[in-house]
Amino acid sequence: MKRPMLSNEQVEILSDDSSSSDADNDVLMSQQLNDEPSIELSSQAWLFRRAKSYQEYMKLIPIPTKRGTLIPYTSWTGLGSSIKKIYEQPLHYLTNIHLNRLDQERLGAEDEDVPLDMIIHPAKAETTIWLIEEVHRRTSSPHHLAQVWTADPRYHSFIDAIFPKLGS
């Protein structure tokens, strides 16, 4: 007796061959089917699911409230990297993009060679990053993220591989 094959299901096949011995007739064979999904998601749908999962995860990470360290820095992305190390937290994809753009905006400015911490106080700069981060963590739409990621084939390079312990 054969059942119709459905993906990701274990199929039982009973032998109906009358020429086989009785022992063979009683043998139950099981076969694991191919693990590939029967319906393949479009790349847009897959990217949206990934963006939704990412956004839900980022919402779970609390913004640090105890900040007392003055972090020396020369660029916005440098300050972002220091923040990630000190607080052992990722920054949101959109925050990383924002910091990168702030650095690009300085190119060609008359004070481009001046370390940024000489222009903007480190405490103000760090607070600014955390405020932007809070906006991105709490209010970013997975639809918007998926749309931005679609336009950026290297989006994964701006997603931090830092996974803090949650819930303690």
PDB file of C-alpha atoms in Angstrom:
ATOM      1  CA  MET A   1       0.000   0.000   0.000  1.00  0.00           C
ATOM      2  CA  LYS A   2       1.477   3.305  -1.011  1.00  0.00           C
ATOM      3  CA  ARG A   3       0.365   6.671   0.272  1.00  0.00           C
ATOM      4  CA  PRO A   4       0.695   9.781  -1.878  1.00  0.00           C
ATOM      5  CA  MET A   5       4.069  11.405  -1.323  1.00  0.00           C
ATOM      6  CA  LEU A   6       3.894  14.764   0.435  1.00  0.00           C
ATOM      7  CA  SER A   7       6.975  16.826   1.155  1.00  0.00           C
ATOM      8  CA  ASN A   8       8.527  16.724   4.634  1.00  0.00           C
ATOM      9  CA  GLU A   9       6.436  13.708   5.607  1.00  0.00           C
ATOM     10  CA  GLN A  10       7.550  10.209   6.447  1.00  0.00           C
ATOM     11  CA  VAL A  11       6.029   7.675   4.065  1.00  0.00           C
ATOM     12  CA  GLU A  12       5.152   4.119   5.045  1.00  0.00           C
ATOM     13  CA  ILE A  13       5.286   1.448   2.355  1.00  0.00           C
ATOM     14  CA  LEU A  14       3.789  -1.990   2.993  1.00  0.00           C
ATOM     15  CA  SER A  15       4.777  -4.838   0.711  1.00  0.00           C
ATOM     16  CA  ASP A  16       1.838  -6.338  -1.240  1.00  0.00           C
ATOM     17  CA  ASP A  17       3.995  -8.684  -3.328  1.00  0.00           C
ATOM     18  CA  SER A  18       2.430 -12.188  -2.956  1.00  0.00           C
ATOM     19  CA  SER A  19       5.643 -13.890  -4.075  1.00  0.00           C
ATOM     20  CA  SER A  20       7.448 -12.618  -0.984  1.00  0.00           C
ATOM     21  CA  SER A  21       7.649 -14.596   2.220  1.00  0.00           C
ATOM     22  CA  ASP A  22       5.281 -13.832   5.111  1.00  0.00           C
ATOM     23  CA  ALA A  23       8.111 -12.127   6.968  1.00  0.00           C
ATOM     24  CA  ASP A  24       8.641  -9.843   4.014  1.00  0.00           C
ATOM     25  CA  ASN A  25       4.939  -8.994   3.925  1.00  0.00           C
ATOM     26  CA  ASP A  26       5.030  -7.830   7.517  1.00  0.00           C
ATOM     27  CA  VAL A  27       8.042  -5.599   7.045  1.00  0.00           C
ATOM     28  CA  LEU A  28       7.338  -1.915   7.277  1.00  0.00           C
ATOM     29  CA  MET A  29       9.733   0.202   5.346  1.00  0.00           C
ATOM     30  CA  SER A  30       9.944   3.901   5.940  1.00  0.00           C
ATOM     31  CA  GLN A  31      11.508   6.374   3.654  1.00  0.00           C
ATOM     32  CA  GLN A  32      12.360   9.978   4.456  1.00  0.00           C
ATOM     33  CA  LEU A  33      11.306  12.300   1.680  1.00  0.00           C
ATOM     34  CA  ASN A  34      13.298  15.118   0.231  1.00  0.00           C
ATOM     35  CA  ASP A  35      13.663  17.997   2.722  1.00  0.00           C
ATOM     36  CA  GLU A  36      13.123  20.667   0.074  1.00  0.00           C
ATOM     37  CA  PRO A  37       9.919  22.664   0.555  1.00  0.00           C
ATOM     38  CA  SER A  38       7.229  21.975  -1.998  1.00  0.00           C
ATOM     39  CA  ILE A  39       6.525  25.687  -2.415  1.00  0.00           C
ATOM     40  CA  GLU A  40       9.554  27.832  -2.960  1.00  0.00           C
ATOM     41  CA  LEU A  41       9.364  31.351  -1.568  1.00  0.00           C
ATOM     42  CA  SER A  42      10.122  34.193  -3.917  1.00  0.00           C
ATOM     43  CA  SER A  43      13.275  36.123  -3.088  1.00  0.00           C
ATOM     44  CA  GLN A  44      11.090  39.092  -2.066  1.00  0.00           C
ATOM     45  CA  ALA A  45       9.036  36.984   0.340  1.00  0.00           C
ATOM     46  CA  TRP A  46      12.163  35.375   1.772  1.00  0.00           C
ATOM     47  CA  LEU A  47      13.783  38.795   2.291  1.00  0.00           C
ATOM     48  CA  PHE A  48      10.647  40.114   3.982  1.00  0.00           C
ATOM     49  CA  ARG A  49      10.566  37.150   6.382  1.00  0.00           C
ATOM     50  CA  ARG A  50      14.209  37.732   7.195  1.00  0.00           C
ATOM     51  CA  ALA A  51      13.626  41.477   7.733  1.00  0.00           C
ATOM     52  CA  LYS A  52      10.645  40.765   9.983  1.00  0.00           C
ATOM     53  CA  SER A  53      12.634  38.302  12.074  1.00  0.00           C
ATOM     54  CA  TYR A  54      15.556  40.731  12.295  1.00  0.00           C
ATOM     55  CA  GLN A  55      13.325  43.615  13.378  1.00  0.00           C
ATOM     56  CA  GLU A  56      11.576  41.492  16.018  1.00  0.00           C
ATOM     57  CA  TYR A  57      14.950  40.432  17.406  1.00  0.00           C
ATOM     58  CA  MET A  58      16.282  44.000  17.506  1.00  0.00           C
ATOM     59  CA  LYS A  59      13.192  45.123  19.436  1.00  0.00           C
ATOM     60  CA  LEU A  60      14.080  42.633  22.188  1.00  0.00           C
ATOM     61  CA  ILE A  61      17.498  44.173  22.875  1.00  0.00           C
ATOM     62  CA  PRO A  62      17.244  46.904  25.515  1.00  0.00           C
ATOM     63  CA  ILE A  63      19.062  50.204  25.009  1.00  0.00           C
ATOM     64  CA  PRO A  64      21.697  50.568  27.768  1.00  0.00           C
ATOM     65  CA  THR A  65      20.685  53.098  30.408  1.00  0.00           C
ATOM     66  CA  LYS A  66      23.948  53.250  32.338  1.00  0.00           C
ATOM     67  CA  ARG A  67      26.460  55.092  30.243  1.00  0.00           C
ATOM     68  CA  GLY A  68      29.335  56.893  31.902  1.00  0.00           C
ATOM     69  CA  THR A  69      32.305  56.248  29.667  1.00  0.00           C
ATOM     70  CA  LEU A  70      33.689  58.971  27.415  1.00  0.00           C
ATOM     71  CA  ILE A  71      34.686  57.200  24.242  1.00  0.00           C
ATOM     72  CA  PRO A  72      37.365  58.870  22.131  1.00  0.00           C
ATOM     73  CA  TYR A  73      36.593  58.644  18.424  1.00  0.00           C
ATOM     74  CA  THR A  74      37.639  60.092  15.082  1.00  0.00           C
ATOM     75  CA  SER A  75      34.644  59.013  12.983  1.00  0.00           C
ATOM     76  CA  TRP A  76      30.997  58.086  13.443  1.00  0.00           C
ATOM     77  CA  THR A  77      31.584  54.499  12.351  1.00  0.00           C
ATOM     78  CA  GLY A  78      34.555  54.316  14.719  1.00  0.00           C
ATOM     79  CA  LEU A  79      32.359  55.458  17.597  1.00  0.00           C
ATOM     80  CA  GLY A  80      29.737  52.909  16.554  1.00  0.00           C
ATOM     81  CA  SER A  81      32.350  50.123  16.622  1.00  0.00           C
ATOM     82  CA  SER A  82      33.505  51.185  20.085  1.00  0.00           C
ATOM     83  CA  ILE A  83      29.917  51.247  21.355  1.00  0.00           C
ATOM     84  CA  LYS A  84      29.364  47.699  20.058  1.00  0.00           C
ATOM     85  CA  LYS A  85      32.454  46.456  21.904  1.00  0.00           C
ATOM     86  CA  ILE A  86      31.808  48.296  25.171  1.00  0.00           C
ATOM     87  CA  TYR A  87      28.110  47.415  25.458  1.00  0.00           C
ATOM     88  CA  GLU A  88      28.354  44.049  23.662  1.00  0.00           C
ATOM     89  CA  GLN A  89      25.348  44.912  21.529  1.00  0.00           C
ATOM     90  CA  PRO A  90      24.738  45.142  17.820  1.00  0.00           C
ATOM     91  CA  LEU A  91      23.602  48.357  16.244  1.00  0.00           C
ATOM     92  CA  HIS A  92      20.631  48.235  13.902  1.00  0.00           C
ATOM     93  CA  TYR A  93      21.324  47.923  10.178  1.00  0.00           C
ATOM     94  CA  LEU A  94      19.780  51.363   9.592  1.00  0.00           C
ATOM     95  CA  THR A  95      21.934  52.914  12.337  1.00  0.00           C
ATOM     96  CA  ASN A  96      25.085  51.453  10.768  1.00  0.00           C
ATOM     97  CA  ILE A  97      24.050  52.881   7.385  1.00  0.00           C
ATOM     98  CA  HIS A  98      23.334  56.252   9.014  1.00  0.00           C
ATOM     99  CA  LEU A  99      26.759  56.372  10.689  1.00  0.00           C
ATOM    100  CA  ASN A 100      28.429  55.473   7.408  1.00  0.00           C
ATOM    101  CA  ARG A 101      26.589  58.317   5.642  1.00  0.00           C
ATOM    102  CA  LEU A 102      27.562  60.800   8.367  1.00  0.00           C
ATOM    103  CA  ASP A 103      31.209  59.912   7.756  1.00  0.00           C
ATOM    104  CA  GLN A 104      30.766  60.313   3.987  1.00  0.00           C
ATOM    105  CA  GLU A 105      29.228  63.751   4.520  1.00  0.00           C
ATOM    106  CA  ARG A 106      32.456  64.913   6.192  1.00  0.00           C
ATOM    107  CA  LEU A 107      34.547  64.137   3.121  1.00  0.00           C
ATOM    108  CA  GLY A 108      35.801  67.404   1.659  1.00  0.00           C
ATOM    109  CA  ALA A 109      34.800  69.502   4.682  1.00  0.00           C
ATOM    110  CA  GLU A 110      37.382  72.025   5.875  1.00  0.00           C
ATOM    111  CA  ASP A 111      37.673  70.209   9.222  1.00  0.00           C
ATOM    112  CA  GLU A 112      37.760  66.723   7.697  1.00  0.00           C
ATOM    113  CA  ASP A 113      41.160  65.979   9.265  1.00  0.00           C
ATOM    114  CA  VAL A 114      40.103  67.072  12.755  1.00  0.00           C
ATOM    115  CA  PRO A 115      39.110  64.160  15.003  1.00  0.00           C
ATOM    116  CA  LEU A 116      35.361  64.213  15.432  1.00  0.00           C
ATOM    117  CA  ASP A 117      35.600  64.132  19.235  1.00  0.00           C
ATOM    118  CA  MET A 118      37.249  67.581  19.025  1.00  0.00           C
ATOM    119  CA  ILE A 119      34.177  68.921  17.205  1.00  0.00           C
ATOM    120  CA  ILE A 120      31.333  67.084  18.979  1.00  0.00           C
ATOM    121  CA  HIS A 121      31.646  66.094  22.637  1.00  0.00           C
ATOM    122  CA  PRO A 122      31.890  62.277  23.000  1.00  0.00           C
ATOM    123  CA  ALA A 123      28.935  62.125  25.421  1.00  0.00           C
ATOM    124  CA  LYS A 124      26.684  64.030  22.976  1.00  0.00           C
ATOM    125  CA  ALA A 125      27.794  61.860  20.058  1.00  0.00           C
ATOM    126  CA  GLU A 126      27.155  58.623  21.978  1.00  0.00           C
ATOM    127  CA  THR A 127      23.750  59.867  23.123  1.00  0.00           C
ATOM    128  CA  THR A 128      22.921  60.765  19.529  1.00  0.00           C
ATOM    129  CA  ILE A 129      23.752  57.247  18.357  1.00  0.00           C
ATOM    130  CA  TRP A 130      21.640  55.649  21.094  1.00  0.00           C
ATOM    131  CA  LEU A 131      18.676  57.915  20.245  1.00  0.00           C
ATOM    132  CA  ILE A 132      18.912  56.980  16.567  1.00  0.00           C
ATOM    133  CA  GLU A 133      19.303  53.329  17.550  1.00  0.00           C
ATOM    134  CA  GLU A 134      16.176  53.451  19.699  1.00  0.00           C
ATOM    135  CA  VAL A 135      14.161  54.891  16.813  1.00  0.00           C
ATOM    136  CA  HIS A 136      15.405  52.171  14.466  1.00  0.00           C
ATOM    137  CA  ARG A 137      14.837  49.324  16.939  1.00  0.00           C
ATOM    138  CA  ARG A 138      11.364  50.406  17.960  1.00  0.00           C
ATOM    139  CA  THR A 139       9.809  51.856  14.835  1.00  0.00           C
ATOM    140  CA  SER A 140      11.414  50.465  11.670  1.00  0.00           C
ATOM    141  CA  SER A 141       9.091  48.585   9.380  1.00  0.00           C
ATOM    142  CA  PRO A 142      10.123  45.146   8.109  1.00  0.00           C
ATOM    143  CA  HIS A 143       8.634  46.211   4.752  1.00  0.00           C
ATOM    144  CA  HIS A 144      11.010  49.174   4.630  1.00  0.00           C
ATOM    145  CA  LEU A 145      13.968  47.011   5.667  1.00  0.00           C
ATOM    146  CA  ALA A 146      13.195  44.443   2.968  1.00  0.00           C
ATOM    147  CA  GLN A 147      12.879  47.218   0.401  1.00  0.00           C
ATOM    148  CA  VAL A 148      16.239  48.738   1.406  1.00  0.00           C
ATOM    149  CA  TRP A 149      17.889  45.311   1.468  1.00  0.00           C
ATOM    150  CA  THR A 150      16.569  44.566  -2.019  1.00  0.00           C
ATOM    151  CA  ALA A 151      18.381  47.665  -3.294  1.00  0.00           C
ATOM    152  CA  ASP A 152      21.591  46.804  -1.404  1.00  0.00           C
ATOM    153  CA  PRO A 153      23.113  43.462  -2.431  1.00  0.00           C
ATOM    154  CA  ARG A 154      25.691  43.833   0.371  1.00  0.00           C
ATOM    155  CA  TYR A 155      23.170  44.605   3.114  1.00  0.00           C
ATOM    156  CA  HIS A 156      24.477  41.743   5.252  1.00  0.00           C
ATOM    157  CA  SER A 157      27.805  43.571   5.690  1.00  0.00           C
ATOM    158  CA  PHE A 158      25.992  46.219   7.781  1.00  0.00           C
ATOM    159  CA  ILE A 159      24.283  43.658  10.044  1.00  0.00           C
ATOM    160  CA  ASP A 160      26.331  43.099  13.181  1.00  0.00           C
ATOM    161  CA  ALA A 161      27.210  39.568  14.240  1.00  0.00           C
ATOM    162  CA  ILE A 162      26.867  40.342  17.943  1.00  0.00           C
ATOM    163  CA  PHE A 163      24.288  38.333  19.893  1.00  0.00           C
ATOM    164  CA  PRO A 164      23.740  39.616  23.434  1.00  0.00           C
ATOM    165  CA  LYS A 165      22.138  37.505  26.112  1.00  0.00           C
ATOM    166  CA  LEU A 166      18.501  38.499  26.396  1.00  0.00           C
ATOM    167  CA  GLY A 167      16.171  38.381  29.354  1.00  0.00           C
ATOM    168  CA  SER A 168      18.591  38.721  32.251  1.00  0.00           C
TER     169      SER A 168
END
